[in-house]
Coordinates of C-alpha atoms in Angstrom, one line a residue:
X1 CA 26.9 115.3 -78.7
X2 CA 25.1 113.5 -75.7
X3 CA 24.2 116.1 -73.2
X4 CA 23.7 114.2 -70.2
X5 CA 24.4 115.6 -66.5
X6 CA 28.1 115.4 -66.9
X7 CA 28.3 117.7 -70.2
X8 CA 25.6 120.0 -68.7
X9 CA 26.7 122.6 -66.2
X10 CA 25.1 122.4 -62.6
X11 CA 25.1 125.6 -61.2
X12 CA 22.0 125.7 -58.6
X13 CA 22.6 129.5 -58.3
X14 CA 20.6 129.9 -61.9
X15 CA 17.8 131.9 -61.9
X16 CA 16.2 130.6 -64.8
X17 CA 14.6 127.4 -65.7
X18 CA 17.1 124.6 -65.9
X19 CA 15.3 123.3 -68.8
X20 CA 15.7 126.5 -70.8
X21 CA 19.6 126.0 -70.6
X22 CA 19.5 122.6 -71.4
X23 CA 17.0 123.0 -74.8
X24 CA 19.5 125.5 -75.6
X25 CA 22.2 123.5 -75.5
X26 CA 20.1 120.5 -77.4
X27 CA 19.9 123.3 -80.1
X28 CA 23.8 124.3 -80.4
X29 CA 24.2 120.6 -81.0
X30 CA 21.6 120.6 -83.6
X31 CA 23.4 123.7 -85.5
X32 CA 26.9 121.0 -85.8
X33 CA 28.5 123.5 -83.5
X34 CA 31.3 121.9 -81.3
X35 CA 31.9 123.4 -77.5
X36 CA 35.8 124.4 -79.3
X37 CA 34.1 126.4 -81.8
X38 CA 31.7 129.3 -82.8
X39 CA 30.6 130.9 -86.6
X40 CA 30.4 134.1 -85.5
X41 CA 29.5 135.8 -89.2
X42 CA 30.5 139.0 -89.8
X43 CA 28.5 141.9 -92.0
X44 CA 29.6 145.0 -93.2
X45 CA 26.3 146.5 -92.6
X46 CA 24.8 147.8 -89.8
X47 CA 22.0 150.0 -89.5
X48 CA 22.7 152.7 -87.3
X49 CA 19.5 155.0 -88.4
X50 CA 16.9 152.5 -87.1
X51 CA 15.1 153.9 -84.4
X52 CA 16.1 150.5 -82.5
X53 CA 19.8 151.5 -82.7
X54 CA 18.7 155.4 -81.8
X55 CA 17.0 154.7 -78.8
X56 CA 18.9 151.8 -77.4
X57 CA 21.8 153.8 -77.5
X58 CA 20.8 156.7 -76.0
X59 CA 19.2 154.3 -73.1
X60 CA 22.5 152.9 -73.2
X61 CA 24.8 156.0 -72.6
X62 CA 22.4 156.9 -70.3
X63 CA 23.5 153.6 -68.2
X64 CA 26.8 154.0 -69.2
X65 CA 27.0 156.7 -66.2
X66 CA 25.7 154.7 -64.0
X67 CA 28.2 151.8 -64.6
X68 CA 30.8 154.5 -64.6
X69 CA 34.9 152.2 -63.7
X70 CA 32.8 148.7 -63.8
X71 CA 34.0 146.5 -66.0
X72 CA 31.1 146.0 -68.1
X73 CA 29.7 145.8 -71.8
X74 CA 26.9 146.9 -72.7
X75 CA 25.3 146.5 -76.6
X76 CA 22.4 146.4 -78.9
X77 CA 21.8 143.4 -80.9
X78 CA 18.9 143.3 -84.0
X79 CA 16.1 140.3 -83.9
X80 CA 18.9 138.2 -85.6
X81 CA 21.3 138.8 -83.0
X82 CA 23.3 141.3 -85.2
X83 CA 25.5 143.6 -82.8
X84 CA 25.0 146.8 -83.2
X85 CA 26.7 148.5 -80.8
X86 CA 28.7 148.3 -78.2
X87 CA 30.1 150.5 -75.3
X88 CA 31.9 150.3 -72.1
X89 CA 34.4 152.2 -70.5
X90 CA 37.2 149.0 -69.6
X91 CA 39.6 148.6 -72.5
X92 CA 40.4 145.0 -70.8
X93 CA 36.5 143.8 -71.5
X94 CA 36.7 145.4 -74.6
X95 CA 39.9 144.2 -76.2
X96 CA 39.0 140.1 -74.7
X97 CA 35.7 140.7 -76.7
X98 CA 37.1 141.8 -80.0
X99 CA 38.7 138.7 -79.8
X100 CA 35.8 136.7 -79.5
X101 CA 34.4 139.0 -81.9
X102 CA 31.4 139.8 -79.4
X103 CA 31.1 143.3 -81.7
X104 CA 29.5 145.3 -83.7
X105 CA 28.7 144.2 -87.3
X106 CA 29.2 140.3 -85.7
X107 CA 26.1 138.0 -85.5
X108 CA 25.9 136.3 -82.3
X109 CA 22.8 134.0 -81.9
X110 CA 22.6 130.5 -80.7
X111 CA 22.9 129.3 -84.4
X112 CA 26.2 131.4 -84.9
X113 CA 27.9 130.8 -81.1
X114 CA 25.8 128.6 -79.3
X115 CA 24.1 129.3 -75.8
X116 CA 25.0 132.9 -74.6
X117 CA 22.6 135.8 -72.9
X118 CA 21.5 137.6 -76.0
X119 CA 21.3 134.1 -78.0
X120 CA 18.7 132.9 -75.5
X121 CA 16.9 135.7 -75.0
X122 CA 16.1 136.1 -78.4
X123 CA 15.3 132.3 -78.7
X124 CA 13.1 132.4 -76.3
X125 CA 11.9 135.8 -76.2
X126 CA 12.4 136.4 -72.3
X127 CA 14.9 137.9 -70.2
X128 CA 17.9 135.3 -69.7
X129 CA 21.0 135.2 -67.7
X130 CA 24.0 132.5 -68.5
X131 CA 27.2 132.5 -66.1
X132 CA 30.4 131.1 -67.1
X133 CA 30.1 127.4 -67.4
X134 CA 26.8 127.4 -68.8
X135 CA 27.7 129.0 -72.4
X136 CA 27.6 126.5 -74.8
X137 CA 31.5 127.2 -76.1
X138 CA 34.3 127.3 -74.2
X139 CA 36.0 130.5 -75.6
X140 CA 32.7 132.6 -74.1
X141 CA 33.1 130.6 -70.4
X142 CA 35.2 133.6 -69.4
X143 CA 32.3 135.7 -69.7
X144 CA 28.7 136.2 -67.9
X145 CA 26.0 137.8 -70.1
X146 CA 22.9 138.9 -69.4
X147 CA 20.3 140.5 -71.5
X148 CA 16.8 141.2 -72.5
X149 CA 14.5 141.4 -75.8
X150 CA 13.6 145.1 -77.2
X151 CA 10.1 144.9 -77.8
X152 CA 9.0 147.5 -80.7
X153 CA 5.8 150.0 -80.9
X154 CA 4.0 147.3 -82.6
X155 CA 4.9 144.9 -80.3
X156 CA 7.2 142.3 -82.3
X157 CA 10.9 141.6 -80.9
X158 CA 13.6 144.5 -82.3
X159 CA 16.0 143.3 -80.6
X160 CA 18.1 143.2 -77.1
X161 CA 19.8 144.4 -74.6
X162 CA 22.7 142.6 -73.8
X163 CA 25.5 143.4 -71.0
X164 CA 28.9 141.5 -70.5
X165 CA 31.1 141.1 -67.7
X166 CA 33.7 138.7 -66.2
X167 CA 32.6 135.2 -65.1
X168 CA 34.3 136.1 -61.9
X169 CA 32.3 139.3 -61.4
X170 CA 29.2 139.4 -59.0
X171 CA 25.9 139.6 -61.5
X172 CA 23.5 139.9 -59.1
X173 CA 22.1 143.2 -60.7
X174 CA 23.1 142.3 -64.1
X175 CA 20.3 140.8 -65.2
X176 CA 18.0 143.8 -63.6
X177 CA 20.3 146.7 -65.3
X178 CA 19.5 144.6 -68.7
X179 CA 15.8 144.7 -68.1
X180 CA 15.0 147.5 -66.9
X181 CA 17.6 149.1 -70.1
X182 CA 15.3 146.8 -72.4
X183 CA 12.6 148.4 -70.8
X184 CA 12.8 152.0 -71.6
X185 CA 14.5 151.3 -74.9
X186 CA 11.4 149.9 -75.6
X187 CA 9.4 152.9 -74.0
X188 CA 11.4 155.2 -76.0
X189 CA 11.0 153.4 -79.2
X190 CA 7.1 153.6 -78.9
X191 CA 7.5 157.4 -77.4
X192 CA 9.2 158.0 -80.6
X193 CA 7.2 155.8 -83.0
X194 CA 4.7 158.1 -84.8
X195 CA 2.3 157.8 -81.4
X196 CA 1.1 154.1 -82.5
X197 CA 0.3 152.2 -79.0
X198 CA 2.1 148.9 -78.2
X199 CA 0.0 145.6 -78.6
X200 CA -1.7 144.3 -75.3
X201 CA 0.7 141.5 -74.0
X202 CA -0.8 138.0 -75.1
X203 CA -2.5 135.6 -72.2
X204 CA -2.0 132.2 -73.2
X205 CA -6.2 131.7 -73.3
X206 CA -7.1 128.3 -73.7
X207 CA -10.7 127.6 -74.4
X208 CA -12.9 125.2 -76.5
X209 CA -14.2 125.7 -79.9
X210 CA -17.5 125.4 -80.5
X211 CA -20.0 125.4 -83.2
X212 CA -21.8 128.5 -84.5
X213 CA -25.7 126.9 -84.0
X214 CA -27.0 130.3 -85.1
X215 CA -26.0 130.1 -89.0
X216 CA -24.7 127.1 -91.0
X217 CA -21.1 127.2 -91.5
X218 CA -21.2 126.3 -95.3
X219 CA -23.5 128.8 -96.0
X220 CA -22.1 131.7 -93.9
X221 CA -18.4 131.4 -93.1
X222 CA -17.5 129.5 -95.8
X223 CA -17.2 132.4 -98.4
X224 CA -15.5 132.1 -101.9
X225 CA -11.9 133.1 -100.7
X226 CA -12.0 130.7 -97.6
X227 CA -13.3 127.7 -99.9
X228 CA -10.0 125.8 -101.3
X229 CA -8.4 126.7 -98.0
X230 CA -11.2 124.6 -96.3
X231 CA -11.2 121.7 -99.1
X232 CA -7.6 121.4 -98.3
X233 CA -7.7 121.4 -94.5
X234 CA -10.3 118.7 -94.7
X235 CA -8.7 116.6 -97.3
X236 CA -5.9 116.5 -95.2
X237 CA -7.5 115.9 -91.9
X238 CA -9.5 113.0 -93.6
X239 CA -5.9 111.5 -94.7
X240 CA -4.3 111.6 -91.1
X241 CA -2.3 114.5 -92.0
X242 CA -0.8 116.7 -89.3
X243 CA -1.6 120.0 -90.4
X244 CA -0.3 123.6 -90.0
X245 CA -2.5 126.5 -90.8
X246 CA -0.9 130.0 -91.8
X247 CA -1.6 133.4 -92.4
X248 CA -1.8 136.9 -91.0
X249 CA -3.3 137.2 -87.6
X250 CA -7.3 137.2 -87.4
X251 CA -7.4 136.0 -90.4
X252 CA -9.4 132.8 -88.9
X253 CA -6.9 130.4 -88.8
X254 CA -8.2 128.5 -85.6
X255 CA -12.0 128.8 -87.2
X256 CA -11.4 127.1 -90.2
X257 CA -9.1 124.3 -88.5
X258 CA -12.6 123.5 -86.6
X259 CA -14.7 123.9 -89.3
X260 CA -12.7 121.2 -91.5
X261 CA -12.9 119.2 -88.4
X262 CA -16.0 118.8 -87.5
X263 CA -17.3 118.4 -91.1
X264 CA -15.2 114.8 -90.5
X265 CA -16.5 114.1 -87.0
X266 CA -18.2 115.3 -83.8
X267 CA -15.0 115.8 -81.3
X268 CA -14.2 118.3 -78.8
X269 CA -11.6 121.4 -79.7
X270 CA -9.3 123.2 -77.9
X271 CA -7.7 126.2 -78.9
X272 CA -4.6 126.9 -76.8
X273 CA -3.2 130.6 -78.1
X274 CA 0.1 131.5 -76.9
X275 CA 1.1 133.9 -73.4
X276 CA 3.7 135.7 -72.7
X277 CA 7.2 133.8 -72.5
X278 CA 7.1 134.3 -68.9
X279 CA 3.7 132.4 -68.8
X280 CA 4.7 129.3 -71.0
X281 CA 5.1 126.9 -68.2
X282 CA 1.7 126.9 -66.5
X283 CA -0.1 127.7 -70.2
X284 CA 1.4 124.7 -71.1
X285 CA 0.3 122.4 -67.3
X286 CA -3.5 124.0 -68.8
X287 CA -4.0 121.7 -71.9
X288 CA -1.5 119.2 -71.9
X289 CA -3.6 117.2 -70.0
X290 CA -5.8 116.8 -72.5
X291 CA -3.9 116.1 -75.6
X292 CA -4.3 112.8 -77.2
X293 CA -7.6 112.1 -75.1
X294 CA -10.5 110.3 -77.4
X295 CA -12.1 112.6 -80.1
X296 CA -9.8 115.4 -78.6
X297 CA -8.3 118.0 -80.9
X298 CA -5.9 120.9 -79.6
X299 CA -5.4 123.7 -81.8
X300 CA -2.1 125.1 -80.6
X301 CA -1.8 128.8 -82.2
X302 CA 1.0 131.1 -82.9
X303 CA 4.0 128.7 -82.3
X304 CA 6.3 130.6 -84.3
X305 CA 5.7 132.8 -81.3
X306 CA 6.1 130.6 -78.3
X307 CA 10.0 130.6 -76.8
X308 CA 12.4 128.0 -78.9
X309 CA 12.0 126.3 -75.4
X310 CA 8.6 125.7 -75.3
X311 CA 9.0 124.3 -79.1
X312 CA 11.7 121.9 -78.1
X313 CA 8.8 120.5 -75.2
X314 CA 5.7 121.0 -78.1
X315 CA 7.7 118.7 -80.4
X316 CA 8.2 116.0 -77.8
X317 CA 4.3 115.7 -77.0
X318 CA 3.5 116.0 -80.2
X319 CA 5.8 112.7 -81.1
X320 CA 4.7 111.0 -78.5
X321 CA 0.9 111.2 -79.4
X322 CA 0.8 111.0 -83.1
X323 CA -1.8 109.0 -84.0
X324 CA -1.2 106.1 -87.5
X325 CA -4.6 106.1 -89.5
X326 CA -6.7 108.4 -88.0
X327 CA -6.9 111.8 -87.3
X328 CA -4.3 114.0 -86.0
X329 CA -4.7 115.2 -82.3
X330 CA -3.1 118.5 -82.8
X331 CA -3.4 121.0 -85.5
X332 CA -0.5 124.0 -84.9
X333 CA -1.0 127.9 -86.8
X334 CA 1.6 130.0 -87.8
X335 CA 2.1 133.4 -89.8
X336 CA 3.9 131.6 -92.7
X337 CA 5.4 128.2 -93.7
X338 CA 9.1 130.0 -93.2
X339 CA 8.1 130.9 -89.6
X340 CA 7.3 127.4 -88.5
X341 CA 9.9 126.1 -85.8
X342 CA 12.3 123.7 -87.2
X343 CA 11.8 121.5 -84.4
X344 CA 7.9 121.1 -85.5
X345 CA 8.7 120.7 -89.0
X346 CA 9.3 116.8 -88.9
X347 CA 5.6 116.9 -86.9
X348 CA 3.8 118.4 -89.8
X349 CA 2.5 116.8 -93.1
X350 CA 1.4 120.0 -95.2
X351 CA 0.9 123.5 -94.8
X352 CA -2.5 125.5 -95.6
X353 CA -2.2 129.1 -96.1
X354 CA -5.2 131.3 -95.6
X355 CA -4.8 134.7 -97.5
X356 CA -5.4 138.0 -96.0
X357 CA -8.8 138.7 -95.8
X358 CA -7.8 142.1 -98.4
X359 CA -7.0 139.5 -101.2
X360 CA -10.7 138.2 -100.3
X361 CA -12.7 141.2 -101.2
X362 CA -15.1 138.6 -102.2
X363 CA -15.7 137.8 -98.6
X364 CA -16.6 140.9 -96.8
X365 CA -20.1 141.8 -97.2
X366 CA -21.2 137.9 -96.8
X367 CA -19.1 137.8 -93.1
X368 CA -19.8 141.7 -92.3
X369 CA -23.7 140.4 -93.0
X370 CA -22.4 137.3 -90.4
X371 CA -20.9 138.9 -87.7
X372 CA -23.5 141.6 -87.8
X373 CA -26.6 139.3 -87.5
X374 CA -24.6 137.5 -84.7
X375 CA -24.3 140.6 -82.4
X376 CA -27.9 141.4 -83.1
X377 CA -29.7 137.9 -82.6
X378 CA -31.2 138.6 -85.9
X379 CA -30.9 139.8 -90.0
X380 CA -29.0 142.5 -90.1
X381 CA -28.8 145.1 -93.2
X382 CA -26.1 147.1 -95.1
X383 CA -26.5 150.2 -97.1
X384 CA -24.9 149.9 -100.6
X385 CA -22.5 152.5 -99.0
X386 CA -21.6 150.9 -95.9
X387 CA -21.3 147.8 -98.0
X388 CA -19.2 149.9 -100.8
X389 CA -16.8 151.6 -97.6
X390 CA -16.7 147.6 -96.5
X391 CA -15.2 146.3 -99.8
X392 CA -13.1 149.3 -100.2
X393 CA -11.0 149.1 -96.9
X394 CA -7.9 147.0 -96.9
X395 CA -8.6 145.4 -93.4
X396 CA -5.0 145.2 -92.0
X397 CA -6.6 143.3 -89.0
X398 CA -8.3 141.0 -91.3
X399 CA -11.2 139.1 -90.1
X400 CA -10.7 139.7 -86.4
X401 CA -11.3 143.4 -87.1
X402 CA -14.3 143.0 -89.8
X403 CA -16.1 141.1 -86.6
X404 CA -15.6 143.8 -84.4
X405 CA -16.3 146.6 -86.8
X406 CA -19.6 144.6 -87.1
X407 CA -20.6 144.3 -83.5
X408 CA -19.9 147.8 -82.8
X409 CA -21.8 148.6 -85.8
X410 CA -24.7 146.3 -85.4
X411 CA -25.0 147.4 -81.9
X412 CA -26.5 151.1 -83.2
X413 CA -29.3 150.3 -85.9
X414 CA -30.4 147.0 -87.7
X415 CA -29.7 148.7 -90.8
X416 CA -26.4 149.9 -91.0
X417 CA -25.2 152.9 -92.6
X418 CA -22.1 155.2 -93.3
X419 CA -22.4 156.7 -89.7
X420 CA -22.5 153.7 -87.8
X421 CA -19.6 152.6 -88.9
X422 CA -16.0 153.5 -87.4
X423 CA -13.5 156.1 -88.3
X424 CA -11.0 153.6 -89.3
X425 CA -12.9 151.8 -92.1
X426 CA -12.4 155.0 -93.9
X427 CA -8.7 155.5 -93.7
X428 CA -6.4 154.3 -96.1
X429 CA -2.8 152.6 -95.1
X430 CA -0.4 155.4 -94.2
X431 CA 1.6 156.5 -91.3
X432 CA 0.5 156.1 -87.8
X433 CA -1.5 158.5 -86.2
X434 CA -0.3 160.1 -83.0
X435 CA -2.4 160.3 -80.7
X436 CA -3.7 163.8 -81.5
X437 CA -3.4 162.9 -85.2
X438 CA -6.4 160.3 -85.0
X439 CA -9.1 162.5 -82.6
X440 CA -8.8 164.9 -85.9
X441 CA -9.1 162.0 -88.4
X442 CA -12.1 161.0 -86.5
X443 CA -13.5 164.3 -86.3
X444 CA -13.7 165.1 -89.7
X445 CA -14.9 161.2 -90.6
X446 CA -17.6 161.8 -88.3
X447 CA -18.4 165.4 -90.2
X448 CA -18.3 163.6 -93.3
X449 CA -20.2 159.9 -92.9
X450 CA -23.4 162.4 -91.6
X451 CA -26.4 161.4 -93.9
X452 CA -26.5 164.2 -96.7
X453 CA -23.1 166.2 -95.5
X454 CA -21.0 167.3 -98.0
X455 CA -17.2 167.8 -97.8
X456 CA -17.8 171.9 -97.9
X457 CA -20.7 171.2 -94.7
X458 CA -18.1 168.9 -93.0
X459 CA -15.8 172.0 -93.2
X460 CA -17.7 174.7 -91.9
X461 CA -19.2 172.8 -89.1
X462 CA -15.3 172.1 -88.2
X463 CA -14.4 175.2 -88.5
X464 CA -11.7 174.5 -91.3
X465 CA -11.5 176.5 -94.8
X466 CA -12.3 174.1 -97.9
X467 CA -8.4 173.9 -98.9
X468 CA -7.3 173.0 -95.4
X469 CA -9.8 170.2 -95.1
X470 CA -9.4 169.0 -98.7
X471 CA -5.9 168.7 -97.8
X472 CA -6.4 166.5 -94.7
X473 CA -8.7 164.3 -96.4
X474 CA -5.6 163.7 -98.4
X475 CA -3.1 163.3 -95.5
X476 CA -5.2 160.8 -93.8
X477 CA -6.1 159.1 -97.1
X478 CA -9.7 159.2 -96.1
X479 CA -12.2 157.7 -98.5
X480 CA -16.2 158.2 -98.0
X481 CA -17.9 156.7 -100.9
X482 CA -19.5 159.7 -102.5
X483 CA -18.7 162.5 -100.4
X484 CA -14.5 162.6 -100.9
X485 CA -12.5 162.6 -103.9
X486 CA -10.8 158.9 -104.7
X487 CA -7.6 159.6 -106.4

């Protein structure tokens, strides 16, 4: 289907970006889907004891007053665009949306229906209006949807908010009501999620990458479980390979990209990490610019991330400046080879997965010995127990949170011990904490981690009898080489 100016709907009264609607469309094409026609696939199962579903509706009957004799829809979709639920008090709306099958138990994202409100806004990952004509099929023109994505305590799209009305009825607020119910859903879901605190909201940094001069890399960062990723990244650099790294955030994707890099020549690097969808546009005016320049390299991180937008635009630059015979300009990162965007598939010769920095225990005293030194300015050293506690923590942050374990640490003593370390390296994976929850963790950590205290020392100077704290040590799966019981 050629989507020129006549197929596209010109409304000028959109409030988003034009090309938003237009990539969307591009998409529907891609999926076969025809303007006369729509897959959406129906499940028998829905989750309605997700905390998603729990709070959304709650936020939602909570609204429900509010829109009290409007004719409006109002439901929670899943990441995939799963309906989940839907409620409104206008048997009209709701009977003309069974028959669209805009309901629960129905999948309704771009790939299933095409362009629509909650399709987009899970696409894209931002708040998104579309108004009559702009839905991609004709049986949803009767409709204007607007809704918003659900983010979740640890701050990954749940899902959306998504509110339906008639294309003939005013939307002006729509598109606010969906926020702001996105919003507290959101609020709620964290208020309710075992205390944990959302993640900070990303901002799009783009900076250059440049070369440790303190340490050599070989020697230092290029420890036994980062070595055949490494040999592979430069292999495939040296054969003009476009290359994607993946793994688990902070696990040093962007470093060893640069690494493999520069071992081939002396170029410039830029790392461009991804903002907030709201952001994308002037994130992107930053380092455009300079992709394809001489000896130029962008490292373009989290695209599995970025708004299916912002995809459509990164696989257009990237065709256009694909070098033949020579090093690739751009070098993307992503979580996983599955979570690469379709669109950037054709731009990318091979994958190279870097594992988690737990199935490297290998690797942590060498770095921890690295990043330490590196705070300091000079050696740094680890006790056998700080060293032991090191190896012996599973490191969900992965390298990211070794280095800043390290600094902190390295800022107290140039011989690290036990009590420089923090609380955290001495919990095991379990629950979140709330809030209250982790000040007693630490507490008793810090009792513990005191040169020469023993678990019944730790317990008086708490004030705590021997069983009670024997039992939290167990509850918060906390693990001082030495001092507390293993099993």
């Amino acid at each position: 289907m050629n989507l020129d100016d006549r197929a596209f709907p010109a409304d000028p009264r959109s409030p988003g970006p034009r090309p938003r609607l237009r990539a969307s469309w591009r998409r529907s094409a891609r999926y076969g889907l025809t303007t006369d026609e729509m897959r959406p696939v129906f499940t028998g199962s829905v989750d309605t004891g997700s905390l998603l579903y729990e709070c959304g509706s709650e936020v939602l009957r909570g609204l429900q007053s509010t829109l009290a004799n409007e004719p409006v829809s109002m439901m929670i979709t899943d990441a995939d665009g799963l309906v989940l639920s839907r409620l409104t008090e206008d048997p009209a709306i709701d009977r003309s949306l069974d028959r669209v099958h805009l309901a629960p138990g129905f999948y309704f994202s771009e790939r299933n229906v095409g362009t629509n409100g909650l399709g987009l806004a899970l696409a894209d990952r931002a708040p998104s209006l579309v108004r009559a004509e702009e839905h991609y099929c004709t049986g949803l023109r009767g409709y204007t949807c607007a809704a918003a994505p659900v983010v979740d305590p640890g701050g990954a799209i749940a899902g959306s908010v998504n509110l339906t009305t008639w294309s003939d009825s005013a939307p002006e607020l729509l598109l606010a009501l969906a926020q702001s119910a996105a919003a507290s859903t959101s609020a709620l879901m964290l208020a309710r999620g075992a205390g944990r605190t959302a993640q900070p909201a990303p901002h799009g940094e783009v900076f250059r990458v440049y070369a440790d001069r303190t340490r050599s890399p070989e020697s230092e960062l290029l420890t036994p479980g980062w070595r055949n990723a490494f040999s592979e990244a430069r292999s495939a650099f040296r054969r003009g390979l476009a290359v994607a790294v993946a793994g688990e955030p902070g696990t040093g994707k962007t470093a060893l990209a640069s690494l493999a890099r520069r071992e081939l020549r002396t170029e410039r690097v830029l790392s461009a990490r991804p903002p907030a969808p709201e952001d994308v546009e002037p994130w992107l005016e930053l380092w455009v610019p300079e992709l394809g320049k001489d000896s130029t390299c962008v490292i373009v991180s989290g695209v599995d991330r970025l708004p299916a937008w912002a995809t459509s635009e990164l696989a257009a630059l990237f065709g256009r400046v694909r070098a033949h015979d020579d090093l690739q300009p751009y070098v993307v990162t992503t979580a996983s080879a599955d979570d690469l965007p379709e669109e950037l598939r054709p731009l990318v010769d091979v994958v190279i997965d870097v594992p988690a920095l737990r199935f490297r225990p290998d690797d942590i005293v060498p770095l921890a010995k690295h990043f330490a030194a590196q705070a300091r300015g000079r050696e740094v050293e680890l006790t056998p127990a700080a060293a032991r506690a090191l190896t012996a923590f599973d490191w969900p942050g992965n390298v990211r949170q070794l280095r800043r374990v390290l600094r902190e640490a390295a800022a107290k003593a140039d011989r690290i011990d036990l009590h420089h370390l923090a609380p955290e390296v001495f919990t095991g994976p379990g629950h979140p904490l709330s809030r209250l929850q982790a000040v007693e963790r630490d507490e008793i950590v810090r009792c513990l981690i005191e040169p020469g205290t023993t678990v019944a020392d730790a317990a008086h100077e708490l004030g705590l009898g021997r069983a009670t704290i024997y039992r939290k040590i167990r509850q918060y799966r906390i693990n001082v080489p030495g001092r507390t019981p293993t099993s």
